[in-house]
Coordinates of C-alpha atoms and ligand atoms in Angstrom, one line a residue:
M18 CA 41.4 129.0 100.5
R19 CA 41.4 125.7 102.3
T20 CA 38.6 123.2 101.5
K21 CA 38.1 119.4 101.7
I22 CA 40.0 119.4 98.3
T23 CA 43.1 121.2 99.5
R24 CA 43.2 118.9 102.6
L25 CA 42.6 115.7 100.5
L26 CA 45.3 116.4 98.0
G27 CA 47.8 118.4 100.3
I28 CA 47.7 121.5 98.0
E29 CA 47.4 125.1 98.6
Y30 CA 44.5 126.2 96.5
P31 CA 41.6 124.0 95.3
I32 CA 42.4 124.6 91.7
I33 CA 43.2 121.6 89.4
Q34 CA 44.5 121.8 86.0
G35 CA 42.6 119.6 83.5
G36 CA 44.6 116.6 81.9
M37 CA 44.3 117.8 78.4
A38 CA 45.3 115.4 75.7
W39 CA 48.6 116.4 74.1
V40 CA 48.4 119.8 75.9
A41 CA 49.0 118.7 79.5
E42 CA 52.6 117.6 79.5
Y43 CA 55.1 117.8 82.4
H44 CA 56.3 121.5 82.1
L45 CA 52.7 122.6 82.5
A46 CA 51.9 120.0 85.3
A47 CA 55.0 121.0 87.4
A48 CA 54.4 124.8 87.0
V49 CA 50.7 124.4 88.2
S50 CA 51.7 122.4 91.2
E51 CA 54.7 124.7 92.0
A52 CA 52.1 127.6 91.9
G53 CA 49.9 125.9 94.6
G54 CA 47.3 124.2 92.4
L55 CA 47.3 120.4 91.2
G56 CA 49.2 120.0 88.0
I57 CA 48.0 117.0 85.9
I58 CA 49.8 115.1 83.2
G59 CA 47.3 114.0 80.4
A60 CA 48.2 110.5 79.3
A61 CA 45.5 110.6 76.5
N62 CA 46.5 108.0 73.8
A63 CA 50.2 108.1 74.6
P64 CA 52.2 104.8 75.3
A65 CA 52.9 103.9 78.9
D66 CA 56.7 104.6 78.5
W67 CA 55.9 108.2 77.6
V68 CA 53.8 108.6 80.7
R69 CA 56.4 107.1 82.9
Q70 CA 59.0 109.6 81.6
Q71 CA 56.7 112.5 82.0
I72 CA 56.1 111.5 85.6
Q73 CA 59.8 111.3 86.2
E74 CA 60.5 114.7 84.6
T75 CA 57.7 116.3 86.7
K76 CA 59.3 114.9 89.9
K77 CA 62.6 116.7 88.9
L78 CA 60.8 120.0 88.6
T79 CA 58.6 119.9 91.8
E80 CA 58.3 118.1 95.1
K81 CA 54.7 119.1 95.4
P82 CA 51.8 116.7 94.6
F83 CA 50.8 116.3 91.0
G84 CA 48.5 113.9 89.2
V85 CA 48.1 111.9 86.0
N86 CA 44.8 111.8 83.9
I87 CA 44.2 108.5 82.3
M88 CA 41.9 108.5 79.2
L89 CA 40.1 105.2 79.6
M90 CA 39.5 104.7 75.8
S91 CA 43.3 104.6 75.4
P92 CA 44.7 101.2 74.3
Y93 CA 47.4 101.8 76.8
A94 CA 45.1 102.4 79.9
D95 CA 45.9 99.0 81.5
E96 CA 49.5 99.5 81.3
I97 CA 49.4 103.2 82.4
A98 CA 47.3 102.3 85.4
R99 CA 50.2 100.0 86.7
V100 CA 52.7 102.8 85.8
V101 CA 51.1 105.3 88.1
A102 CA 51.1 102.9 91.0
E103 CA 54.7 101.9 90.4
E104 CA 55.8 105.5 90.2
G105 CA 54.0 106.5 93.4
V106 CA 51.8 109.2 91.7
K107 CA 49.6 110.8 94.4
V108 CA 46.5 111.5 92.4
V109 CA 44.9 109.9 89.4
T110 CA 42.0 111.5 87.5
T111 CA 40.2 109.5 84.7
G112 CA 38.0 110.4 81.7
A113 CA 35.9 108.9 79.0
G114 CA 34.9 105.8 80.9
S115 CA 34.7 104.1 84.3
P116 CA 37.9 103.2 86.2
E117 CA 36.2 100.5 88.4
K118 CA 38.6 97.7 87.4
Y119 CA 41.7 99.7 88.6
M120 CA 40.3 101.0 91.9
K121 CA 41.6 98.1 94.2
M122 CA 45.2 98.4 92.8
W123 CA 45.2 102.2 93.1
K124 CA 43.8 102.3 96.7
E125 CA 46.4 99.7 97.7
A126 CA 49.0 102.0 96.2
G127 CA 47.6 105.0 98.3
I128 CA 46.5 106.9 95.3
K129 CA 43.8 109.5 95.6
V130 CA 41.3 108.6 92.8
I131 CA 39.2 111.3 91.3
P132 CA 37.0 110.1 88.2
V133 CA 35.8 112.8 85.8
V134 CA 32.0 112.3 85.4
A135 CA 29.3 113.9 83.2
S136 CA 26.3 112.4 84.9
V137 CA 24.9 111.8 88.5
A138 CA 24.6 108.1 87.8
L139 CA 28.3 107.8 87.2
A140 CA 29.2 110.0 90.2
K141 CA 27.2 107.7 92.5
R142 CA 28.8 104.5 90.9
M143 CA 32.2 106.1 91.4
E144 CA 31.5 106.9 95.1
R145 CA 30.3 103.3 95.7
C146 CA 33.5 101.8 94.2
G147 CA 35.8 104.0 96.4
A148 CA 36.5 107.2 94.6
D149 CA 37.9 110.0 96.9
A150 CA 36.3 112.8 95.0
V151 CA 34.8 113.4 91.6
V152 CA 35.1 116.1 88.9
A153 CA 31.6 117.0 87.7
E154 CA 32.4 118.2 84.1
G155 CA 29.6 120.3 82.3
T156 CA 29.2 120.3 78.6
E157 CA 30.9 123.8 78.3
S158 CA 34.2 122.0 78.5
G159 CA 36.6 121.2 75.7
G160 CA 37.4 117.8 74.3
H161 CA 35.2 114.9 74.9
I162 CA 32.0 116.0 76.7
G163 CA 28.7 115.0 78.2
E164 CA 25.3 116.7 77.7
T165 CA 24.6 118.6 80.8
T166 CA 25.8 122.1 81.8
T167 CA 27.9 122.8 84.8
L168 CA 25.3 125.0 86.4
V169 CA 22.9 122.1 86.7
L170 CA 25.2 119.1 86.8
V171 CA 27.4 120.3 89.9
P172 CA 24.5 120.8 92.4
Q173 CA 22.9 117.5 91.3
V174 CA 26.2 115.6 91.8
V175 CA 26.7 117.5 95.2
D176 CA 23.3 116.3 96.3
A177 CA 23.9 112.8 95.1
V178 CA 27.2 111.8 96.7
K179 CA 29.0 112.4 100.1
I180 CA 32.5 112.7 98.7
P181 CA 33.8 116.1 97.7
V182 CA 32.8 117.5 94.2
I183 CA 35.2 119.5 91.9
A184 CA 33.4 121.6 89.2
A185 CA 34.6 121.8 85.7
G186 CA 33.3 123.3 82.5
G187 CA 33.2 127.0 81.7
I188 CA 35.3 128.1 84.6
A189 CA 38.1 130.6 83.6
D190 CA 38.1 133.3 86.3
G191 CA 37.3 134.1 89.9
R192 CA 33.7 134.6 89.2
G193 CA 33.4 131.1 87.9
I194 CA 35.3 129.7 90.9
A195 CA 33.1 131.6 93.3
A196 CA 30.0 130.3 91.5
A197 CA 31.2 126.8 91.6
F198 CA 31.7 127.1 95.4
M199 CA 28.1 128.4 95.6
L200 CA 26.9 125.3 93.7
G201 CA 28.5 123.1 96.6
A202 CA 31.7 122.3 94.8
Q203 CA 34.9 122.1 97.0
G204 CA 37.3 122.8 94.2
V205 CA 37.5 123.5 90.4
Q206 CA 39.1 122.0 87.4
M207 CA 40.3 124.3 84.7
G208 CA 41.7 123.4 81.3
T209 CA 41.2 126.1 78.6
H210 CA 42.8 129.0 80.5
F211 CA 45.9 126.9 81.2
I212 CA 46.4 126.3 77.4
V213 CA 47.6 129.9 77.1
T214 CA 50.1 129.9 80.0
K215 CA 53.7 130.6 79.3
E216 CA 54.7 127.1 80.5
C217 CA 52.2 125.3 78.2
W218 CA 54.1 123.9 75.2
V219 CA 51.3 124.2 72.7
H220 CA 52.0 126.1 69.4
E221 CA 51.5 129.9 69.7
N222 CA 48.9 129.6 66.9
Y223 CA 46.7 127.4 69.3
K224 CA 47.2 129.9 72.1
D225 CA 46.4 132.9 69.8
M226 CA 43.2 131.3 68.5
V227 CA 42.0 130.6 72.1
I228 CA 42.6 134.3 72.9
K229 CA 40.8 135.6 69.9
A230 CA 37.9 133.2 70.3
R231 CA 34.5 134.8 71.1
D232 CA 31.6 133.3 73.1
I233 CA 30.1 131.6 70.0
D234 CA 33.3 130.1 68.5
T235 CA 33.2 126.6 69.6
R236 CA 31.6 123.6 67.8
V237 CA 30.7 120.0 68.9
T238 CA 31.6 117.4 66.3
G239 CA 30.8 113.8 66.6
R240 CA 27.4 113.9 68.1
S241 CA 26.2 111.3 65.6
T242 CA 29.1 108.9 66.5
G243 CA 28.5 108.9 70.3
H244 CA 31.8 110.7 70.8
P245 CA 31.0 114.4 71.0
V246 CA 34.1 116.6 71.1
R247 CA 34.2 120.4 71.5
A248 CA 36.8 122.4 69.7
L249 CA 37.2 125.9 68.2
R250 CA 35.5 126.3 64.9
N251 CA 37.8 126.1 61.8
Q252 CA 37.9 124.5 58.4
M253 CA 37.9 121.0 59.9
T254 CA 34.9 121.5 62.2
G255 CA 33.0 123.0 59.2
E256 CA 33.8 120.2 56.9
Y257 CA 33.1 117.5 59.7
L258 CA 29.7 119.1 60.7
K259 CA 28.6 119.3 56.9
K260 CA 29.5 115.7 56.3
E261 CA 28.0 114.7 59.6
A262 CA 24.6 116.4 58.6
E263 CA 24.9 114.6 55.2
G264 CA 24.9 111.2 57.2
A265 CA 28.6 110.3 56.5
S266 CA 29.9 107.1 58.1
F267 CA 32.0 106.9 61.4
E268 CA 35.1 105.9 59.2
E269 CA 34.7 108.9 56.8
L270 CA 34.2 111.3 59.7
E271 CA 37.2 109.9 61.5
K272 CA 39.5 110.6 58.6
L273 CA 39.0 114.4 59.3
T274 CA 40.0 114.2 62.9
L275 CA 42.7 111.5 62.8
G276 CA 45.9 113.0 64.3
G277 CA 44.1 116.4 64.4
L278 CA 45.0 117.3 67.9
R279 CA 48.7 116.7 67.2
K280 CA 48.5 118.8 64.1
A281 CA 47.0 121.7 66.1
V282 CA 49.3 121.4 69.3
I283 CA 52.5 120.6 67.7
D284 CA 52.4 121.9 64.1
G285 CA 50.3 124.9 64.8
D286 CA 48.0 123.9 62.0
V287 CA 44.8 125.4 63.4
K288 CA 42.8 125.3 60.1
T289 CA 42.6 121.5 59.6
G290 CA 43.8 120.4 63.0
S291 CA 41.6 119.9 66.1
V292 CA 41.7 122.9 68.4
M293 CA 40.0 121.5 71.4
S294 CA 38.9 124.2 73.7
G295 CA 36.0 124.9 76.1
Q296 CA 33.5 127.6 75.7
S297 CA 35.3 129.7 78.4
A298 CA 37.9 130.6 75.6
G299 CA 35.7 133.6 75.2
L300 CA 36.8 134.6 78.8
V301 CA 40.5 134.0 78.2
K302 CA 42.3 137.3 77.1
E303 CA 46.0 137.1 78.0
K304 CA 48.9 134.8 78.3
M305 CA 50.6 134.7 81.6
T306 CA 52.6 132.3 83.8
C307 CA 50.8 129.6 85.9
E308 CA 51.9 131.5 89.0
E309 CA 50.4 134.7 87.8
L310 CA 47.1 132.9 86.7
I311 CA 46.7 131.1 89.9
Q312 CA 47.4 134.3 92.0
K313 CA 44.9 136.2 89.9
L314 CA 42.3 133.5 90.3
V315 CA 42.7 133.3 94.0
K316 CA 42.6 137.0 94.5
E317 CA 39.4 137.4 92.3
T318 CA 37.8 134.6 94.2
D319 CA 38.8 135.8 97.6
D320 CA 37.5 139.3 96.8
L321 CA 34.1 137.8 95.8
L322 CA 33.9 135.5 98.8
K323 CA 35.0 137.7 101.6
G324 CA 32.4 137.7 104.2
T325 CA 31.1 134.3 103.6
S326 CA 31.8 131.3 105.8
L327 CA 32.9 128.9 103.0
Y328 CA 36.5 128.4 103.8
E329 CA 37.4 125.9 106.5
Ligands
LIG414 O1 37.7 112.7 79.0 C1 37.4 113.9 78.9 N1 37.7 114.8 77.9 C2 38.6 114.4 76.9 S1 39.2 112.9 76.6 C3 39.9 113.5 75.2 S2 40.9 112.5 74.2 C4 39.9 112.3 72.9 N2 40.5 112.6 71.7 C5 39.8 112.5 70.6 C6 38.6 112.0 70.5 C7 37.9 111.7 71.8 C8 38.7 111.9 72.9 C9 39.6 114.8 75.0 N3 38.9 115.3 76.0 N4 36.6 114.4 79.9 C10 36.0 113.6 81.0 C11 34.7 113.0 80.5 N5 34.4 111.8 80.7 N6 33.8 113.6 79.8 C12 32.8 112.7 79.6 C13 33.2 111.6 80.1 C14 32.5 110.3 80.3 C15 31.7 109.9 79.2 C16 31.2 108.6 79.3 C17 32.8 109.5 81.3 C18 32.2 108.3 81.4 C19 31.4 107.8 80.4 O2 30.8 106.6 80.3 C20 31.2 105.8 81.4 C21 30.4 104.5 81.5 O3 31.1 103.4 81.4 O4 29.2 104.6 81.7

């Protein structure tokens, strides 16, 4: 299953695990990398010291490449940008902004930089400033999202840039991976299915809710605030959307989500917490190890693509 992405990153399969806030800590990242994909530590809003520790713990569990996702709205983004260079992290992905100001430092440190983008314009800007690849993330994704669906975003980004494109949003099985390849992507990033893996530390209530979710069970809160976030529907999303429709202020809405992801991931409070998930939750049916998931994905994709000339 070799593509430009496996070669760029020195990995076996072109499957990247999303850098999910609170969810993607070192046990998950190391397990995905050990299984032949690219594991990613999600720095989210955590302090730089936590990220450094996570990197060091990952190195103890795997000698294979892994990455760190930097959420650029984090107050610690500048510090974390230095930590990844100091720690010799091989791959950095970024979300929720443009990483232009860190590019020179990262390139000098030999880091492969893969910004997550939700538009063609940002993909082109990222290529111009030296990105090695981009993740084109459709609105089917969980968490902070853009407007455009994966099916239309990916081929437009592929047409607009020369660097390899990784598809994300709505992909949870071999059919999704094969489809992403047909759109011109050279790899995929998946988040939601990795939430329910055995190595993922999220509370069992969170995993059970993802598994029970149907096609219509996600909601997008915060469209009015300019920070749309997709999560599984629950009491919190219900109250949020009601208040949002009534024209509530940003401050009032923020009270409903503050600390919500921690509540869901750590405490298992899936009623009032924020159970971020992509629309692909409807495709996720069982808990398994990262190794089992990646082998299943590779077999499904391979079976679909046999006879095509896609692989290098
Ligand atoms: O970043 C993500 N997904 C995330 S970040 C996150 S943490 C969070 N927690 C609570 C509330 C809000 C966030 C949870 N999920 N995906 C990558 C992504 N980046 N999606 C969309 C974007 C994006 C949006 C605007 C990238 C750039 C951008 O503007 C850049 C610019 O400067 O023009």
